[in-house]
Coordinates of N, CA, C and O in Angstrom, one line a residue:
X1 N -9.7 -2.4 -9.5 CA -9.6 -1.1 -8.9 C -9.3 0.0 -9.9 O -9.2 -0.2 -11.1
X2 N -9.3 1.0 -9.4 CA -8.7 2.5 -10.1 C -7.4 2.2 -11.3 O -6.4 1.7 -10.9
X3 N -7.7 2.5 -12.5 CA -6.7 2.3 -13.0 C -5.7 0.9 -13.4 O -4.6 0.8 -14.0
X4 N -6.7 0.0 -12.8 CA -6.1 -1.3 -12.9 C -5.4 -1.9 -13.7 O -4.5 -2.6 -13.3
X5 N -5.6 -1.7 -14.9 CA -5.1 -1.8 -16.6 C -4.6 -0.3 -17.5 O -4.6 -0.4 -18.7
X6 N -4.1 0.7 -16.9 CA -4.2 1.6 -17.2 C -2.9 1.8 -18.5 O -1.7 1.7 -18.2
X7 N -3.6 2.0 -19.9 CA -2.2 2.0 -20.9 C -1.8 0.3 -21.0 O -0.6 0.2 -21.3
X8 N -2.3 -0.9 -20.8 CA -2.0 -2.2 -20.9 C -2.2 -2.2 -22.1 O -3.2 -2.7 -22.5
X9 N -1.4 -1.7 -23.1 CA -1.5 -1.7 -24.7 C -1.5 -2.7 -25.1 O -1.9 -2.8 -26.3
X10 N -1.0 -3.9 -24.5 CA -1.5 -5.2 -25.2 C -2.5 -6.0 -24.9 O -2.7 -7.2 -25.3
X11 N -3.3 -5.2 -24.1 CA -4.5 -6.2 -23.9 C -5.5 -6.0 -25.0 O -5.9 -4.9 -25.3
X12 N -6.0 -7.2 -25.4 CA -6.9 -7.4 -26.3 C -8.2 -7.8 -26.0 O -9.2 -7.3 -26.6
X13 N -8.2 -8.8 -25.1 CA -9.7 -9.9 -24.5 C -10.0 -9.3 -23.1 O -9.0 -8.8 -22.4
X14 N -10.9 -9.3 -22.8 CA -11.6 -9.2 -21.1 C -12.4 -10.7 -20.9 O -13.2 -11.2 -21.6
X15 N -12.0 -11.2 -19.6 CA -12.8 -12.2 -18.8 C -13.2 -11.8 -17.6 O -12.2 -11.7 -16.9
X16 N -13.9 -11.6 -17.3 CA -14.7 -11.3 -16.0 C -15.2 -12.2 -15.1 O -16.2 -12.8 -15.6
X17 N -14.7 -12.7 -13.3 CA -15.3 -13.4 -12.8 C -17.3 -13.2 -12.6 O -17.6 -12.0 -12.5
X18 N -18.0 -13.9 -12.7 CA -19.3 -13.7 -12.2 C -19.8 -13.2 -11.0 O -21.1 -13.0 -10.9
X19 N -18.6 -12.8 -9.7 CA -18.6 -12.0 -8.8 C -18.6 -10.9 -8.7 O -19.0 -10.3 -7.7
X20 N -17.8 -9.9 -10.2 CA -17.3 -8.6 -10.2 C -18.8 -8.0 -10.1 O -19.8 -8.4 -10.6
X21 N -18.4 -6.9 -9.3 CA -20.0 -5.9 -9.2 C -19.4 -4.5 -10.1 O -19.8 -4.0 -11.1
X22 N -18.3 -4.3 -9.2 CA -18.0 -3.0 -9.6 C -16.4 -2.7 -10.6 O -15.4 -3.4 -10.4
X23 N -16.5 -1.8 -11.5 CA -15.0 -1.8 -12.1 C -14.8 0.1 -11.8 O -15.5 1.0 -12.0
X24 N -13.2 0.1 -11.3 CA -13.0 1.2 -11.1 C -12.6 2.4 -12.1 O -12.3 2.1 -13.3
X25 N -12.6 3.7 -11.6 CA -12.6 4.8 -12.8 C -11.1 4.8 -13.6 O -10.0 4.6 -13.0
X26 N -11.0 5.1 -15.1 CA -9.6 4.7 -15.4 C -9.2 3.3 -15.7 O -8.0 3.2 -16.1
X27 N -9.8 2.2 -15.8 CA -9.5 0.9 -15.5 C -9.0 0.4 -16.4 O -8.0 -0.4 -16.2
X28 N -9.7 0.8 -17.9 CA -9.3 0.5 -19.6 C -8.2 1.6 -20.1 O -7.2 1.5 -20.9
X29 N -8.7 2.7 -19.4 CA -7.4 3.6 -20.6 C -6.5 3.7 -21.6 O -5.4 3.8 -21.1
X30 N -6.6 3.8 -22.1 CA -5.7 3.9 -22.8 C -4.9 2.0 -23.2 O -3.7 1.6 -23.2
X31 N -6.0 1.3 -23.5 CA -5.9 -0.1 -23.7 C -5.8 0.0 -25.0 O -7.0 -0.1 -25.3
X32 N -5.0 0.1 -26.5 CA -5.1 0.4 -27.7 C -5.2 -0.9 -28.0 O -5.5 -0.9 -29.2
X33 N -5.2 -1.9 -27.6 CA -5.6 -3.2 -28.5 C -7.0 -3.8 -28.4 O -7.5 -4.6 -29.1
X34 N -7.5 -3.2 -27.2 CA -8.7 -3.7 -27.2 C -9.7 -3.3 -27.5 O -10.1 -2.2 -27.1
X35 N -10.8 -4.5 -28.4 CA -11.8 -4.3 -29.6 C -12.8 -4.5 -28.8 O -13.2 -3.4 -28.5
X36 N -13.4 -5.2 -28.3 CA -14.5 -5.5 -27.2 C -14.8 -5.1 -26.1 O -14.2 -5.9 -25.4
X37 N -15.3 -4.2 -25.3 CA -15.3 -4.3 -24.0 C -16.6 -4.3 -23.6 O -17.2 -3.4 -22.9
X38 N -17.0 -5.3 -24.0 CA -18.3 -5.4 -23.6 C -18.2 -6.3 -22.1 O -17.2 -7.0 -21.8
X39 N -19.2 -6.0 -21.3 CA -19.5 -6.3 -20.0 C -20.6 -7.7 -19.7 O -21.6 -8.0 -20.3
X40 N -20.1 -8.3 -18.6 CA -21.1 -9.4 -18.1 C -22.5 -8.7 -17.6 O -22.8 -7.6 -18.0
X41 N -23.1 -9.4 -16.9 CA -24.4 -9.1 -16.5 C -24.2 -9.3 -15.1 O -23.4 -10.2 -14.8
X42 N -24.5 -8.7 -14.0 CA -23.8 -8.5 -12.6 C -23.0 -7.4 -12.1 O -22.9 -7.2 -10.9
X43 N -22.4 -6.7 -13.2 CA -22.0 -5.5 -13.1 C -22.6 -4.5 -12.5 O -23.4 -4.1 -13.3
X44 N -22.6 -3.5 -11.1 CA -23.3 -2.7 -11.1 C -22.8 -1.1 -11.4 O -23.4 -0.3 -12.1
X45 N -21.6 -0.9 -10.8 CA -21.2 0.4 -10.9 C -19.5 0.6 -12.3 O -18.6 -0.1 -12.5
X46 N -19.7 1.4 -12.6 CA -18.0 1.3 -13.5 C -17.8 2.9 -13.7 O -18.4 4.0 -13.8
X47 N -16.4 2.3 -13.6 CA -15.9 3.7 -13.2 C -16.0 4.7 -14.8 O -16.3 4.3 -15.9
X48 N -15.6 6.3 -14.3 CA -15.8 7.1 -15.3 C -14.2 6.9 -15.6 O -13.2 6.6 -14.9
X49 N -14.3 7.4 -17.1 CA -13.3 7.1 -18.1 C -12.5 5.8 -18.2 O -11.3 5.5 -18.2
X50 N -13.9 5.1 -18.2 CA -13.5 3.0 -18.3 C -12.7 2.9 -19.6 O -11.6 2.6 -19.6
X51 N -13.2 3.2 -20.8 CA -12.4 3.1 -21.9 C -11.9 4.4 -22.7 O -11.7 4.3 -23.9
X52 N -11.8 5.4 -22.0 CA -10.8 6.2 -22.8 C -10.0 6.0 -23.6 O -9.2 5.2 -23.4
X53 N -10.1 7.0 -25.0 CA -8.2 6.5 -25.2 C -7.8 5.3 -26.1 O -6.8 5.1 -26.8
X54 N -9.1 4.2 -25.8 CA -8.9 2.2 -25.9 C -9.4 3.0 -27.9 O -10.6 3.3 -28.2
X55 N -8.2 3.1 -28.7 CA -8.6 3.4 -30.2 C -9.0 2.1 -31.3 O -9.6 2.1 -32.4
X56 N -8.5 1.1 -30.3 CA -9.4 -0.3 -31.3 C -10.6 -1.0 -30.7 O -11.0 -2.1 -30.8
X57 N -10.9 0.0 -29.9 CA -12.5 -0.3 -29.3 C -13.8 -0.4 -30.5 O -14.2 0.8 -30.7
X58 N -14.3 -1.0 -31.1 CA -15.5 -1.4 -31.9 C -16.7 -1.9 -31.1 O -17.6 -1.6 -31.8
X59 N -17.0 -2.3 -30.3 CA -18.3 -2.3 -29.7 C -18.1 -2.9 -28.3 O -17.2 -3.8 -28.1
X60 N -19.2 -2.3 -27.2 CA -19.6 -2.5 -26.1 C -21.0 -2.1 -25.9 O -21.8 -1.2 -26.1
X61 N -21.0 -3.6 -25.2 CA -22.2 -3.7 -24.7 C -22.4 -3.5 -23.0 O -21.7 -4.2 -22.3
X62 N -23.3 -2.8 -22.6 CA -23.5 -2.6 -21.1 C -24.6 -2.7 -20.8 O -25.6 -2.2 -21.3
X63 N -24.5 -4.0 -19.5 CA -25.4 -4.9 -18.8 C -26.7 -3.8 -18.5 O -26.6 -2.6 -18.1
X64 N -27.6 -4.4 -18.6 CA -29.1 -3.3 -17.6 C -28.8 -3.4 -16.0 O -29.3 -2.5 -15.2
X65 N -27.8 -4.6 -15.5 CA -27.4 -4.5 -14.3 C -26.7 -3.4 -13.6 O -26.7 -3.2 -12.4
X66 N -26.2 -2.7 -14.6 CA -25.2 -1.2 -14.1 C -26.1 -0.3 -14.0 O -27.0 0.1 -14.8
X67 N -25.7 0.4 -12.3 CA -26.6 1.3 -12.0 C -26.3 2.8 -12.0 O -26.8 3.8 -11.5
X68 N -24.9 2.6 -12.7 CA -24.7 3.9 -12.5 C -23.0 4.2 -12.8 O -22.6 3.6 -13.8
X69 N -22.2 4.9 -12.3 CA -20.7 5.1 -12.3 C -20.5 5.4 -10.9 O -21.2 5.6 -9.9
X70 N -18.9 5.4 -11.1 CA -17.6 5.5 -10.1 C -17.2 7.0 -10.4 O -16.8 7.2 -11.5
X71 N -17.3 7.9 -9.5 CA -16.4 9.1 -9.6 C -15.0 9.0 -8.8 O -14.7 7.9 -8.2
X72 N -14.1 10.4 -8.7 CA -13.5 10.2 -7.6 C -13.9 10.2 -6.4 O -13.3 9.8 -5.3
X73 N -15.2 10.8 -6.6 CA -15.6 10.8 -5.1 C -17.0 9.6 -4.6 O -17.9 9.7 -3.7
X74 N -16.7 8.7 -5.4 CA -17.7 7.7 -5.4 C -18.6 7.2 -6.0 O -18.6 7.7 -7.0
X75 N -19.4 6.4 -6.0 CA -20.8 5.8 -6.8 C -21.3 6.7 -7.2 O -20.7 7.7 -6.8
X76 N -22.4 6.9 -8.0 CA -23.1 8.0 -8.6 C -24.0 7.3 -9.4 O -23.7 7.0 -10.5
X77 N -25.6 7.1 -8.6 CA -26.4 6.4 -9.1 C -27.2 6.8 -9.9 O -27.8 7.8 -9.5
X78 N -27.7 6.4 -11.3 CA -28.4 6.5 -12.4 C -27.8 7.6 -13.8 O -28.4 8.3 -14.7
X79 N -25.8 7.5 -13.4 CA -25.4 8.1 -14.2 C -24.1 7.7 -14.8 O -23.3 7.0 -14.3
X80 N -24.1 8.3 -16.1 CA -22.8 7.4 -16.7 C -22.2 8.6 -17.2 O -23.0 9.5 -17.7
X81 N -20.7 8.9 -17.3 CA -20.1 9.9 -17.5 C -18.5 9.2 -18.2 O -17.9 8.2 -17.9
X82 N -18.3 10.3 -19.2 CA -17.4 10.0 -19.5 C -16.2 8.3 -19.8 O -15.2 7.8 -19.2
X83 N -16.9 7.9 -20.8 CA -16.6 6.5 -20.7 C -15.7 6.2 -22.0 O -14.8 5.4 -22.0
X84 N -16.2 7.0 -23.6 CA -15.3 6.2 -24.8 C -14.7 7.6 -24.8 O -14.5 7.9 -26.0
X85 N -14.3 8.5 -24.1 CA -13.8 10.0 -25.1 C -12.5 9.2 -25.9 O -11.5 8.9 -25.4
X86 N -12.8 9.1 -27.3 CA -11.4 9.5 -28.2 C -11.4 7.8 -28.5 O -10.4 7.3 -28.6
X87 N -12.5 7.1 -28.6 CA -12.4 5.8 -29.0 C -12.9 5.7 -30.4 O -14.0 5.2 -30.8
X88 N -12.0 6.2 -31.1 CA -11.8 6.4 -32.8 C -12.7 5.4 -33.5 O -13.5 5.6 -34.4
X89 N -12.3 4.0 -32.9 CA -12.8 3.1 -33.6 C -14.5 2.2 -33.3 O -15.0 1.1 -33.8
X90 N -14.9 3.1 -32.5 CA -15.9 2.8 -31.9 C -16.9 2.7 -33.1 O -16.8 3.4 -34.1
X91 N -18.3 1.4 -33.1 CA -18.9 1.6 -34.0 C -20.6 1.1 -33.5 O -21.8 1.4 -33.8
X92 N -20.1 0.4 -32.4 CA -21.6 0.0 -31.8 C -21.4 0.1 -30.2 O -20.3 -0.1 -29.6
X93 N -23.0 0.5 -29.5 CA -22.7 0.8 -28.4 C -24.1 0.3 -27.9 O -25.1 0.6 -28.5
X94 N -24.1 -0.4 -27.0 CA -25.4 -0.8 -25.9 C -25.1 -0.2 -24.6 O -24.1 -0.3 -23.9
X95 N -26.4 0.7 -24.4 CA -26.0 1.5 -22.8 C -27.1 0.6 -21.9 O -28.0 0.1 -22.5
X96 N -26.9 0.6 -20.5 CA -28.2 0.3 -19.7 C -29.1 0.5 -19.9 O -29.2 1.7 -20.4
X97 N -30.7 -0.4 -19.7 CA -31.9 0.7 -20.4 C -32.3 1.7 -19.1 O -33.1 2.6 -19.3
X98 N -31.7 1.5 -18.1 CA -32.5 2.5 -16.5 C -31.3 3.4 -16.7 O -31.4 4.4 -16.0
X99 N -30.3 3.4 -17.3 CA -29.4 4.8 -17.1 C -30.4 6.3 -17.5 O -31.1 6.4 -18.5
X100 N -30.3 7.3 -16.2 CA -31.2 8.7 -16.6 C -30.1 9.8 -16.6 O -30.6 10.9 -16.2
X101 N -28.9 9.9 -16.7 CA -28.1 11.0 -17.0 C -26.9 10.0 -18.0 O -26.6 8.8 -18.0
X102 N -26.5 10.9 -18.9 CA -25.3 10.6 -19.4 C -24.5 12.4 -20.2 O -25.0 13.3 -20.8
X103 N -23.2 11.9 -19.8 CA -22.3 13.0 -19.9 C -21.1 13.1 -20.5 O -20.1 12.5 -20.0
X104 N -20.9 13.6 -21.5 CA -19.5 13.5 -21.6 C -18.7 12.2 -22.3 O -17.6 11.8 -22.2
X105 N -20.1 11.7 -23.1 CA -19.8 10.2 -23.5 C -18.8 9.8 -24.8 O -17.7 9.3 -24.7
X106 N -19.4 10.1 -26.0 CA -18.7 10.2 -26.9 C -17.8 11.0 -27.5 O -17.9 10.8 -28.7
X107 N -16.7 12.0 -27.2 CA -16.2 12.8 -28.4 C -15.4 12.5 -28.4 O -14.7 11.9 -27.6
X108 N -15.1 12.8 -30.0 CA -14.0 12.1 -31.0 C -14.6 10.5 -30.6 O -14.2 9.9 -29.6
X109 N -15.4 10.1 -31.4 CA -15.7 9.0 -31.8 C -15.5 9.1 -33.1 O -16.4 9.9 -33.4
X110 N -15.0 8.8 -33.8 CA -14.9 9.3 -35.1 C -15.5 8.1 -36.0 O -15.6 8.4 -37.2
X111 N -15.9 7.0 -35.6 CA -17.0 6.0 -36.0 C -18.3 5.6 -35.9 O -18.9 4.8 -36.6
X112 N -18.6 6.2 -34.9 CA -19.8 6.3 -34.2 C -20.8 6.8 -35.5 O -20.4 7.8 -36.1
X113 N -21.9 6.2 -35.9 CA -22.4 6.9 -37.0 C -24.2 6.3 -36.1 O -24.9 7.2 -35.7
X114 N -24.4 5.7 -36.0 CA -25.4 6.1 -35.2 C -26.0 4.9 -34.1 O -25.7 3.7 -34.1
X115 N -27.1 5.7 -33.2 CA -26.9 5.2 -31.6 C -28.1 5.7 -31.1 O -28.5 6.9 -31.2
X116 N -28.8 5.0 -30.6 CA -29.9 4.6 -29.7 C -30.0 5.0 -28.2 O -29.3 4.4 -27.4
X117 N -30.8 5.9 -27.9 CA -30.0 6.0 -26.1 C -31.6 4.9 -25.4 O -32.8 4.6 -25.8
X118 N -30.9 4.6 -24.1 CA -32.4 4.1 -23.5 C -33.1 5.2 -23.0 O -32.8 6.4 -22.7
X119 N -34.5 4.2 -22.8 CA -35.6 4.9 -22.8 C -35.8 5.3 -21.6 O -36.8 6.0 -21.4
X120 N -35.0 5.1 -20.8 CA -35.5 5.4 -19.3 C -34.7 7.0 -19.3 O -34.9 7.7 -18.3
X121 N -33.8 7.7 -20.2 CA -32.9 8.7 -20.3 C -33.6 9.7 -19.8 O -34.8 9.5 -20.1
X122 N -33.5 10.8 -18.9 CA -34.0 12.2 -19.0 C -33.2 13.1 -19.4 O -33.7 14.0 -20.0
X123 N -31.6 13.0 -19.0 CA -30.5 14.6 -19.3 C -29.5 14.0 -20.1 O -29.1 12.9 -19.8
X124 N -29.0 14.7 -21.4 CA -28.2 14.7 -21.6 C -27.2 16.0 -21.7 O -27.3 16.9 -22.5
X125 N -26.5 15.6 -20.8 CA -25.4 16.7 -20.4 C -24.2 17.3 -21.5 O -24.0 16.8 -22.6
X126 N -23.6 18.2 -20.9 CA -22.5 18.2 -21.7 C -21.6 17.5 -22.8 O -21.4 16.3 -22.7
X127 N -21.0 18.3 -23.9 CA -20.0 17.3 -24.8 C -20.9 15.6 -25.0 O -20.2 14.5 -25.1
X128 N -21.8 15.6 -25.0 CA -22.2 13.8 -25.1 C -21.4 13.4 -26.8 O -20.5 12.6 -27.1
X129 N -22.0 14.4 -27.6 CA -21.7 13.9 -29.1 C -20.4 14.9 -30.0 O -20.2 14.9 -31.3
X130 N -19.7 15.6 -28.8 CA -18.8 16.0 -29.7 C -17.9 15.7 -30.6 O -17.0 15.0 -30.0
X131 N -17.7 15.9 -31.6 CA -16.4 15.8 -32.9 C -16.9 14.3 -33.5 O -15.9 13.6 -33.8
X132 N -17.7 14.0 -33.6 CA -18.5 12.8 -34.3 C -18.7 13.3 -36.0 O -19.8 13.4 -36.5
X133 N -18.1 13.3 -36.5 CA -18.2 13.6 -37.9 C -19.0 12.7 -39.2 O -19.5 13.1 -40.2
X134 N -18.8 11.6 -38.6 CA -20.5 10.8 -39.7 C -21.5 10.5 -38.8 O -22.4 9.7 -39.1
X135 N -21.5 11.1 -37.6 CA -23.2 10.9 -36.7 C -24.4 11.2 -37.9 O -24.5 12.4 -38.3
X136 N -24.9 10.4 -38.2 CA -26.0 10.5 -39.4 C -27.5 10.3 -38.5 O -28.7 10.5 -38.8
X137 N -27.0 9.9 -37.6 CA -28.7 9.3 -37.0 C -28.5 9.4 -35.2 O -27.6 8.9 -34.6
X138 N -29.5 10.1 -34.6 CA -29.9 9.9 -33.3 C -31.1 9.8 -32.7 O -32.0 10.6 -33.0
X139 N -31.2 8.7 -31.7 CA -32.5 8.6 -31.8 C -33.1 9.0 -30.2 O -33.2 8.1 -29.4
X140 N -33.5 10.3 -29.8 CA -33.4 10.7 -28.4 C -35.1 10.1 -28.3 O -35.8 10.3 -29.2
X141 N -35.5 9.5 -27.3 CA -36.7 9.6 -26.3 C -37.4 9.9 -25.7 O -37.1 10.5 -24.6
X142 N -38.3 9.8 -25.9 CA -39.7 10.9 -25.2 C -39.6 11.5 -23.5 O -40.1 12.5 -23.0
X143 N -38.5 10.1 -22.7 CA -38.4 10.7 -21.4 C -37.6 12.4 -21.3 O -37.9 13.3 -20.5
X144 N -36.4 12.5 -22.4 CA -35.7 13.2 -22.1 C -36.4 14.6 -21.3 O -37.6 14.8 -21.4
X145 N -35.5 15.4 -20.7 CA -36.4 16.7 -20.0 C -35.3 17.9 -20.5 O -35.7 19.0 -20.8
X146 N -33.4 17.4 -20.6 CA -33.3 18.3 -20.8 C -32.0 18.0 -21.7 O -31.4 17.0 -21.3
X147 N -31.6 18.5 -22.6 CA -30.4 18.5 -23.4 C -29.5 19.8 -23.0 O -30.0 20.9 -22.9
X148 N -27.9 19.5 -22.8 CA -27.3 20.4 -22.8 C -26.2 20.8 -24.0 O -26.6 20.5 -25.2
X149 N -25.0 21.3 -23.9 CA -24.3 21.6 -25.0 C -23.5 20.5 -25.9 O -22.2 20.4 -25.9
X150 N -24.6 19.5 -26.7 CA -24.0 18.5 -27.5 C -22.7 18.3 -27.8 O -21.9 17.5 -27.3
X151 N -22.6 19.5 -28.8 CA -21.8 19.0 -29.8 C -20.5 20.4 -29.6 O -19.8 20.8 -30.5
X152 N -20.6 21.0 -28.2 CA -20.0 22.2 -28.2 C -18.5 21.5 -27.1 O -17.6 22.2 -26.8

């Protein structure tokens, strides 16, 4: 649910039953021990701001099964918003390849040096790449239709 783990500073590992569909918004927060948060395959919806915060986050991987995110006001299909803001230690990232909006994904990644979006992408919205200081490489795709304010 919402916040389920929220600030569990000692969590390190994730196991996930093969039943989970959905994980709610808030869920990782502020999890500083945790390096992995990569996802099973079965997953469909996850909430916005899953790993905020989580500073010994180094890579996640996210299923093609995820269709989208959790707002407060509900599912929100074919969009991913606000998920590592301030995950310092971030260095590798796999997004869904059918995700077509993303918002608000990276800033202050301060590891983040470079990242691949899928192909199926059209918008990238606000703040996606802000305060990224060795982003050396991006590699946007031909679907895109519209970019908004990156790095502002």
């Amino acid at each position: 649910g919402n916040t389920a783990f929220y600030s569990c500073t000692s969590l390190y590992t994730l196991h996930y039953p093969s039943t989970l569909k959905d994980i709610g918004y808030n869920c990782f927060y502020n999890c500083k021990s945790l390096e992995d948060g990569s996802l099973p395959e079965g997953i469909e919806y996850i909430g916005m701001n899953l790993y905020n915060s989580c500073s010994s986050l180094v890579k996640v991987t996210l299923p093609d099964s995820i269709k989208g995110c959790i707002d407060s006001k509900g599912k929100v299909e074919g969009k991913l918003q606000s998920l590592f803001v301030k995950c310092t230690s971030l260095e590798t990232v796999k997004l869904p390849k059918n995700i077509k909006i993303i918002e608000r994904m990276f800033p202050s990644c301060d590891n983040l040096k470079s990242f691949v979006l899928p192909e199926a992408l059209e918008r990238i919205q606000g703040s996606c790449f802000q305060s990224l200081p060795y982003l050396t490489e991006l590699t946007i795709p031909d679907t895109v239709t519209y970019i908004g304010n990156m790095w502002l």
